[in-house]
């Protein structure tokens, strides 16, 4: 009874692989993927780190006890508390820089998230089309089994030759082997999806896919320029670089120090304030020039990435458009070409020979396989094209 309960609980704990579509699977990945969860924690840790060092240094407390070298001198006691400050405007500059760096850390996480979700989406399409391939091969195997049994029966009755029987047997073996290989690929793909999802998954029999649309290229480029997270990231790096320049300039302002001191001697006690200024003559030399050079680099990198991203988007768009056209041509060809039922009737009526039948059947299957591969490639190219929306 305990074993049965454990088995049932393990089945209940499995998450069904979403059959509604890729979006449901991506939600699982975003919620449970171990790398994404770790990246989120890292981003939060970095944000916390950027908020340190924004306040003045800790105060210093001093105490001194100095006995004289003979009794007549008595003992001198000193004490004091001192606090050093950066120039007041430095703290404002540090705070703005820290906030900007926190935003940059968040954008770094968003880029990692996009890449991980794109990886998951591409793997999901691999899995989805393997399921379609499995369904296709199941139909082929059932047809091949019936055909082989029919030839075996006719051979036993002396109505067909051993050559024709062997052709049916070889074709049946090929299809059976292909079907078994597809099952292995599905198992492997399912494990990859489970790793990405971060939770155990039950294999699905089928998943729903909807063919994405391909709008005009100018619309795609405009949306990429407005929403591409990588461009937002490089824009933010420029802001960080500019704020670094402002902070470097602020650091040339003098530091301040305020001290309250007291000194007690046998004759009496002295108390008072002492103020000082630290003049930055050498410590921060060339920091402004360094920050300016980094800002120029970030600006150049931003302009370079804009050009590169636009070119990459155009290239992906053209690839997706090419596959869309090929996909439509294959659909038209398959709709107009001879299918399995047509070939069966032609063979039964004696319009084609056995050799012609198996050749035509193999050609039809190859065309169907090519169409499935093109269909998968089209979906994956579209996924890469619209990755910035993830």
Coordinates of C-alpha atoms in Angstrom, one line a residue:
X1 CA 0.0 0.0 0.0
X2 CA 2.8 2.4 0.9
X3 CA 4.5 1.6 -2.4
X4 CA 1.3 2.4 -4.3
X5 CA 0.9 5.7 -2.5
X6 CA 4.5 6.6 -3.3
X7 CA 4.0 5.8 -6.9
X8 CA 0.8 7.9 -7.1
X9 CA 2.5 10.8 -5.3
X10 CA 5.4 10.7 -7.7
X11 CA 3.0 10.8 -10.7
X12 CA 1.0 13.7 -9.2
X13 CA 4.3 15.6 -8.7
X14 CA 5.0 15.5 -12.4
X15 CA 4.2 18.6 -14.3
X16 CA 2.4 17.9 -17.6
X17 CA 4.4 19.3 -20.6
X18 CA 2.1 22.2 -21.7
X19 CA 0.1 21.1 -24.7
X20 CA -1.5 24.5 -25.2
X21 CA 1.7 26.0 -26.7
X22 CA 5.1 27.4 -26.2
X23 CA 4.1 30.3 -24.0
X24 CA 3.0 28.0 -21.2
X25 CA 6.3 26.2 -21.3
X26 CA 8.3 29.4 -21.2
X27 CA 6.4 30.4 -18.1
X28 CA 7.6 27.2 -16.5
X29 CA 11.1 28.0 -17.5
X30 CA 11.0 31.5 -16.1
X31 CA 9.6 30.4 -12.8
X32 CA 11.8 27.3 -12.2
X33 CA 14.9 27.3 -14.3
X34 CA 17.9 27.0 -12.0
X35 CA 20.2 29.3 -14.0
X36 CA 17.5 32.0 -14.2
X37 CA 16.9 31.8 -10.5
X38 CA 20.6 32.1 -9.8
X39 CA 21.0 35.0 -12.2
X40 CA 18.2 36.8 -10.5
X41 CA 19.8 36.4 -7.1
X42 CA 23.1 37.6 -8.5
X43 CA 21.4 40.7 -9.9
X44 CA 19.9 41.5 -6.6
X45 CA 23.2 40.9 -4.8
X46 CA 24.9 43.3 -7.3
X47 CA 22.2 45.9 -6.7
X48 CA 22.8 45.7 -2.9
X49 CA 26.5 46.0 -3.5
X50 CA 26.1 49.2 -5.5
X51 CA 24.3 50.8 -2.6
X52 CA 27.3 50.4 -0.3
X53 CA 30.0 53.1 0.2
X54 CA 27.5 55.9 -0.3
X55 CA 27.8 57.3 3.3
X56 CA 30.7 59.0 5.1
X57 CA 33.5 56.9 6.6
X58 CA 33.1 55.6 10.1
X59 CA 34.0 58.0 12.9
X60 CA 37.3 57.6 14.7
X61 CA 37.5 57.6 18.5
X62 CA 41.0 58.1 20.2
X63 CA 42.1 57.9 23.7
X64 CA 45.6 58.4 25.1
X65 CA 47.1 57.9 28.5
X66 CA 50.6 59.3 29.1
X67 CA 52.2 59.0 32.6
X68 CA 55.1 61.4 33.2
X69 CA 58.6 60.1 33.7
X70 CA 58.6 61.4 37.3
X71 CA 55.9 62.0 39.8
X72 CA 56.0 65.7 39.7
X73 CA 54.8 65.7 36.1
X74 CA 51.7 63.8 36.7
X75 CA 49.7 62.1 33.9
X76 CA 48.4 63.5 30.7
X77 CA 45.2 62.1 29.2
X78 CA 43.9 62.8 25.7
X79 CA 40.7 61.8 23.9
X80 CA 39.0 62.7 20.7
X81 CA 36.4 61.8 18.1
X82 CA 36.9 62.7 14.5
X83 CA 34.7 62.4 11.3
X84 CA 35.9 62.8 7.8
X85 CA 33.6 63.8 4.9
X86 CA 33.8 63.9 1.2
X87 CA 32.6 67.2 -0.3
X88 CA 28.8 67.1 0.0
X89 CA 28.1 67.0 -3.7
X90 CA 30.1 63.8 -4.0
X91 CA 27.5 61.8 -2.2
X92 CA 24.8 62.9 -4.6
X93 CA 27.0 61.9 -7.5
X94 CA 27.7 58.5 -5.9
X95 CA 24.0 57.8 -5.4
X96 CA 23.1 58.6 -9.0
X97 CA 25.9 56.4 -10.2
X98 CA 24.8 53.5 -7.9
X99 CA 21.2 53.8 -9.1
X100 CA 22.4 53.7 -12.7
X101 CA 24.6 50.7 -12.1
X102 CA 21.7 48.9 -10.5
X103 CA 19.6 49.5 -13.6
X104 CA 22.5 48.2 -15.7
X105 CA 22.6 45.1 -13.6
X106 CA 18.9 44.6 -14.1
X107 CA 19.4 44.9 -17.9
X108 CA 22.2 42.3 -17.8
X109 CA 19.7 39.9 -16.1
X110 CA 17.1 40.7 -18.8
X111 CA 19.6 39.9 -21.5
X112 CA 20.5 36.6 -19.8
X113 CA 16.8 35.9 -19.4
X114 CA 16.1 36.6 -23.0
X115 CA 18.9 34.2 -24.2
X116 CA 17.7 31.4 -21.8
X117 CA 14.1 31.8 -22.9
X118 CA 15.1 31.8 -26.6
X119 CA 17.1 28.6 -26.0
X120 CA 14.0 27.1 -24.4
X121 CA 11.8 28.2 -27.2
X122 CA 14.1 26.7 -29.9
X123 CA 14.2 23.4 -27.9
X124 CA 10.5 23.4 -27.6
X125 CA 10.1 23.7 -31.3
X126 CA 12.6 20.8 -31.8
X127 CA 10.4 18.7 -29.4
X128 CA 7.1 19.8 -31.1
X129 CA 8.2 18.8 -34.5
X130 CA 9.6 15.5 -33.3
X131 CA 6.1 14.8 -32.0
X132 CA 4.8 15.6 -35.4
X133 CA 7.4 13.4 -36.9
X134 CA 6.4 10.6 -34.5
X135 CA 2.8 10.9 -35.6
X136 CA 3.8 10.9 -39.3
X137 CA 6.0 7.8 -38.8
X138 CA 3.3 6.0 -36.8
X139 CA 1.0 6.3 -39.8
X140 CA 3.8 5.2 -42.1
X141 CA 4.5 2.2 -39.9
X142 CA 0.9 1.1 -39.7
X143 CA 0.6 1.4 -43.5
X144 CA 3.9 -0.5 -44.0
X145 CA 2.8 -3.3 -41.6
X146 CA -0.5 -3.7 -43.6
X147 CA 1.4 -3.6 -46.9
X148 CA 4.0 -6.2 -45.7
X149 CA 1.3 -8.5 -44.3
X150 CA -0.6 -8.2 -47.6
X151 CA 2.5 -9.2 -49.6
X152 CA 3.2 -12.0 -47.2
X153 CA -0.3 -13.4 -47.6
X154 CA -0.1 -13.1 -51.4
X155 CA 3.3 -14.7 -51.4
X156 CA 2.0 -17.6 -49.4
X157 CA -0.8 -18.0 -51.9
X158 CA 1.7 -17.8 -54.8
X159 CA 0.3 -14.5 -56.1
X160 CA 3.4 -12.4 -55.8
X161 CA 7.2 -12.9 -56.1
X162 CA 9.8 -13.1 -53.4
X163 CA 11.4 -9.9 -54.9
X164 CA 8.2 -7.9 -54.2
X165 CA 7.9 -9.4 -50.8
X166 CA 11.5 -8.4 -50.0
X167 CA 10.9 -4.9 -51.2
X168 CA 7.9 -4.6 -48.8
X169 CA 10.0 -6.2 -46.0
X170 CA 12.9 -3.8 -46.5
X171 CA 10.6 -0.8 -46.5
X172 CA 8.9 -2.0 -43.4
X173 CA 12.3 -2.4 -41.6
X174 CA 13.4 1.1 -42.7
X175 CA 10.3 2.7 -41.4
X176 CA 10.4 0.7 -38.2
X177 CA 14.0 1.7 -37.6
X178 CA 13.2 5.4 -38.3
X179 CA 10.3 5.3 -35.9
X180 CA 12.4 3.9 -33.1
X181 CA 15.1 6.5 -33.7
X182 CA 12.4 9.3 -33.5
X183 CA 11.2 7.8 -30.2
X184 CA 14.8 8.0 -28.8
X185 CA 15.1 11.6 -30.1
X186 CA 11.8 12.5 -28.3
X187 CA 13.1 11.0 -25.1
X188 CA 16.3 13.0 -25.3
X189 CA 14.5 16.2 -26.3
X190 CA 12.1 15.7 -23.4
X191 CA 15.0 15.5 -20.9
X192 CA 16.4 18.7 -22.3
X193 CA 13.1 20.5 -21.8
X194 CA 12.9 19.1 -18.3
X195 CA 16.3 20.5 -17.5
X196 CA 15.3 23.9 -18.8
X197 CA 11.9 23.9 -17.0
X198 CA 13.6 22.9 -13.7
X199 CA 10.7 20.6 -12.8
X200 CA 9.8 17.0 -13.8
X201 CA 7.7 16.9 -16.9
X202 CA 5.3 14.3 -18.4
X203 CA 5.8 13.7 -22.1
X204 CA 3.0 15.1 -24.3
X205 CA 1.5 13.4 -27.3
X206 CA 1.2 16.6 -29.2
X207 CA 1.5 20.4 -28.8
X208 CA -0.3 23.2 -30.5
X209 CA 1.7 25.6 -32.7
X210 CA 0.5 28.6 -34.6
X211 CA 2.4 29.9 -37.6
X212 CA 3.8 33.4 -36.7
X213 CA 3.2 36.2 -39.2
X214 CA 6.0 38.1 -40.9
X215 CA 5.2 41.8 -41.1
X216 CA 7.1 44.2 -43.5
X217 CA 10.8 44.7 -42.7
X218 CA 10.6 48.4 -41.8
X219 CA 8.1 47.6 -39.1
X220 CA 10.3 44.9 -37.6
X221 CA 13.4 47.2 -37.6
X222 CA 11.4 50.0 -36.0
X223 CA 10.2 47.7 -33.2
X224 CA 13.7 46.3 -32.7
X225 CA 15.2 49.8 -32.3
X226 CA 12.5 50.6 -29.7
X227 CA 12.4 47.4 -27.7
X228 CA 15.7 45.5 -28.2
X229 CA 17.0 45.0 -24.7
X230 CA 20.6 44.9 -25.9
X231 CA 20.3 48.5 -27.2
X232 CA 18.8 49.5 -23.8
X233 CA 21.7 47.9 -22.1
X234 CA 24.3 49.8 -24.2
X235 CA 22.3 53.0 -23.7
X236 CA 22.6 52.4 -19.9
X237 CA 26.3 51.8 -20.1
X238 CA 26.7 55.2 -21.7
X239 CA 24.7 56.8 -18.8
X240 CA 27.0 54.9 -16.3
X241 CA 30.1 56.2 -18.1
X242 CA 28.8 59.8 -18.1
X243 CA 28.1 59.6 -14.3
X244 CA 31.6 58.2 -13.8
X245 CA 33.0 61.3 -15.4
X246 CA 30.9 63.5 -13.1
X247 CA 32.0 61.5 -10.0
X248 CA 35.6 61.7 -11.1
X249 CA 35.3 65.5 -11.3
X250 CA 33.6 65.7 -7.9
X251 CA 36.5 63.7 -6.4
X252 CA 38.8 66.6 -7.1
X253 CA 36.9 68.6 -4.5
X254 CA 38.6 68.7 -1.1
X255 CA 37.7 66.2 1.7
X256 CA 36.7 67.6 5.1
X257 CA 37.6 66.4 8.6
X258 CA 36.1 67.6 11.8
X259 CA 37.5 66.5 15.2
X260 CA 36.5 67.2 18.8
X261 CA 39.5 66.7 21.1
X262 CA 40.3 67.0 24.8
X263 CA 43.5 67.0 26.8
X264 CA 43.7 66.6 30.6
X265 CA 46.8 67.5 32.5
X266 CA 47.4 68.1 36.2
X267 CA 47.1 71.9 35.7
X268 CA 43.7 71.6 34.0
X269 CA 41.8 70.4 30.9
X270 CA 41.7 71.6 27.3
X271 CA 38.7 70.9 25.0
X272 CA 37.9 72.1 21.5
X273 CA 37.3 71.5 17.8
X274 CA 39.8 71.0 15.0
X275 CA 38.9 71.1 11.3
X276 CA 41.0 70.0 8.3
X277 CA 40.9 69.9 4.6
X278 CA 42.5 67.1 2.4
X279 CA 43.6 68.6 -0.9
X280 CA 43.5 66.0 -3.7
X281 CA 46.7 66.9 -5.5
X282 CA 48.0 63.4 -6.6
X283 CA 45.7 60.6 -5.5
X284 CA 43.1 61.0 -8.2
X285 CA 45.4 62.1 -11.0
X286 CA 44.1 61.1 -14.5
X287 CA 40.9 59.7 -13.2
X288 CA 38.8 62.2 -15.2
X289 CA 40.7 61.4 -18.4
X290 CA 40.3 57.7 -17.8
X291 CA 36.5 58.1 -17.3
X292 CA 36.2 60.2 -20.4
X293 CA 38.1 57.6 -22.4
X294 CA 35.7 54.9 -21.2
X295 CA 32.7 57.1 -22.1
X296 CA 34.0 57.5 -25.7
X297 CA 34.5 53.7 -25.9
X298 CA 30.9 53.1 -24.7
X299 CA 29.5 55.6 -27.2
X300 CA 31.5 53.9 -30.1
X301 CA 30.4 50.5 -28.9
X302 CA 26.7 51.6 -28.8
X303 CA 26.9 53.0 -32.4
X304 CA 28.6 49.8 -33.6
X305 CA 26.0 47.5 -31.9
X306 CA 23.1 49.5 -33.4
X307 CA 24.5 48.9 -36.9
X308 CA 25.3 45.3 -36.1
X309 CA 21.9 44.5 -34.6
X310 CA 20.0 46.1 -37.5
X311 CA 22.1 44.1 -39.9
X312 CA 21.5 40.9 -38.0
X313 CA 17.8 41.6 -37.9
X314 CA 17.7 42.2 -41.6
X315 CA 19.6 39.0 -42.2
X316 CA 17.3 37.0 -40.0
X317 CA 14.2 38.6 -41.6
X318 CA 15.4 37.6 -45.0
X319 CA 16.1 34.0 -43.9
X320 CA 12.7 33.8 -42.3
X321 CA 11.1 35.2 -45.5
X322 CA 13.0 32.6 -47.6
X323 CA 11.7 29.8 -45.4
X324 CA 8.2 31.2 -45.5
X325 CA 8.2 31.1 -49.3
X326 CA 9.7 27.6 -49.4
X327 CA 7.2 26.5 -46.9
X328 CA 4.3 27.8 -49.0
X329 CA 5.6 26.1 -52.1
X330 CA 6.0 22.8 -50.3
X331 CA 2.4 23.0 -49.0
X332 CA 1.1 23.6 -52.5
X333 CA 3.2 20.8 -53.9
X334 CA 2.1 18.3 -51.2
X335 CA -1.6 19.2 -51.7
X336 CA -1.3 18.7 -55.4
X337 CA 1.0 15.6 -55.4
X338 CA 0.1 12.0 -55.2
X339 CA -0.4 10.8 -51.6
X340 CA -0.2 7.3 -50.1
X341 CA -3.9 6.5 -50.8
X342 CA -3.5 7.6 -54.4
X343 CA -0.4 5.4 -54.8
X344 CA -2.2 2.4 -53.2
X345 CA -5.0 2.7 -55.7
X346 CA -2.6 3.1 -58.6
X347 CA -0.8 -0.1 -57.6
X348 CA -4.0 -2.0 -57.0
X349 CA -5.3 -1.1 -60.5
X350 CA -2.0 -2.0 -62.1
X351 CA -1.2 1.6 -63.3
X352 CA 2.3 1.4 -61.7
X353 CA 4.7 -1.4 -61.0
X354 CA 5.8 -2.5 -57.6
X355 CA 9.2 -0.8 -58.1
X356 CA 7.5 2.4 -59.2
X357 CA 5.2 2.2 -56.2
X358 CA 8.0 2.0 -53.7
X359 CA 10.1 4.6 -55.4
X360 CA 7.2 7.0 -55.5
X361 CA 6.3 6.2 -51.9
X362 CA 9.9 6.9 -50.8
X363 CA 9.9 10.2 -52.7
X364 CA 6.7 11.2 -51.1
X365 CA 8.0 10.4 -47.6
X366 CA 11.2 12.3 -48.3
X367 CA 9.2 15.3 -49.4
X368 CA 7.1 15.1 -46.2
X369 CA 10.2 14.9 -44.1
X370 CA 11.7 17.9 -45.9
X371 CA 8.5 19.9 -45.3
X372 CA 8.6 19.2 -41.6
X373 CA 12.2 20.3 -41.4
X374 CA 11.5 23.5 -43.3
X375 CA 8.5 24.1 -41.1
X376 CA 10.6 23.7 -38.0
X377 CA 13.3 26.0 -39.4
X378 CA 10.7 28.6 -40.2
X379 CA 9.4 28.6 -36.6
X380 CA 13.0 28.8 -35.2
X381 CA 14.0 31.6 -37.5
X382 CA 10.9 33.5 -36.4
X383 CA 11.8 32.9 -32.8
X384 CA 15.2 34.4 -33.2
X385 CA 13.8 37.3 -35.1
X386 CA 11.3 38.2 -32.3
X387 CA 13.6 37.2 -29.4
X388 CA 13.6 40.8 -28.2
X389 CA 9.9 40.3 -27.2
X390 CA 10.6 37.5 -24.8

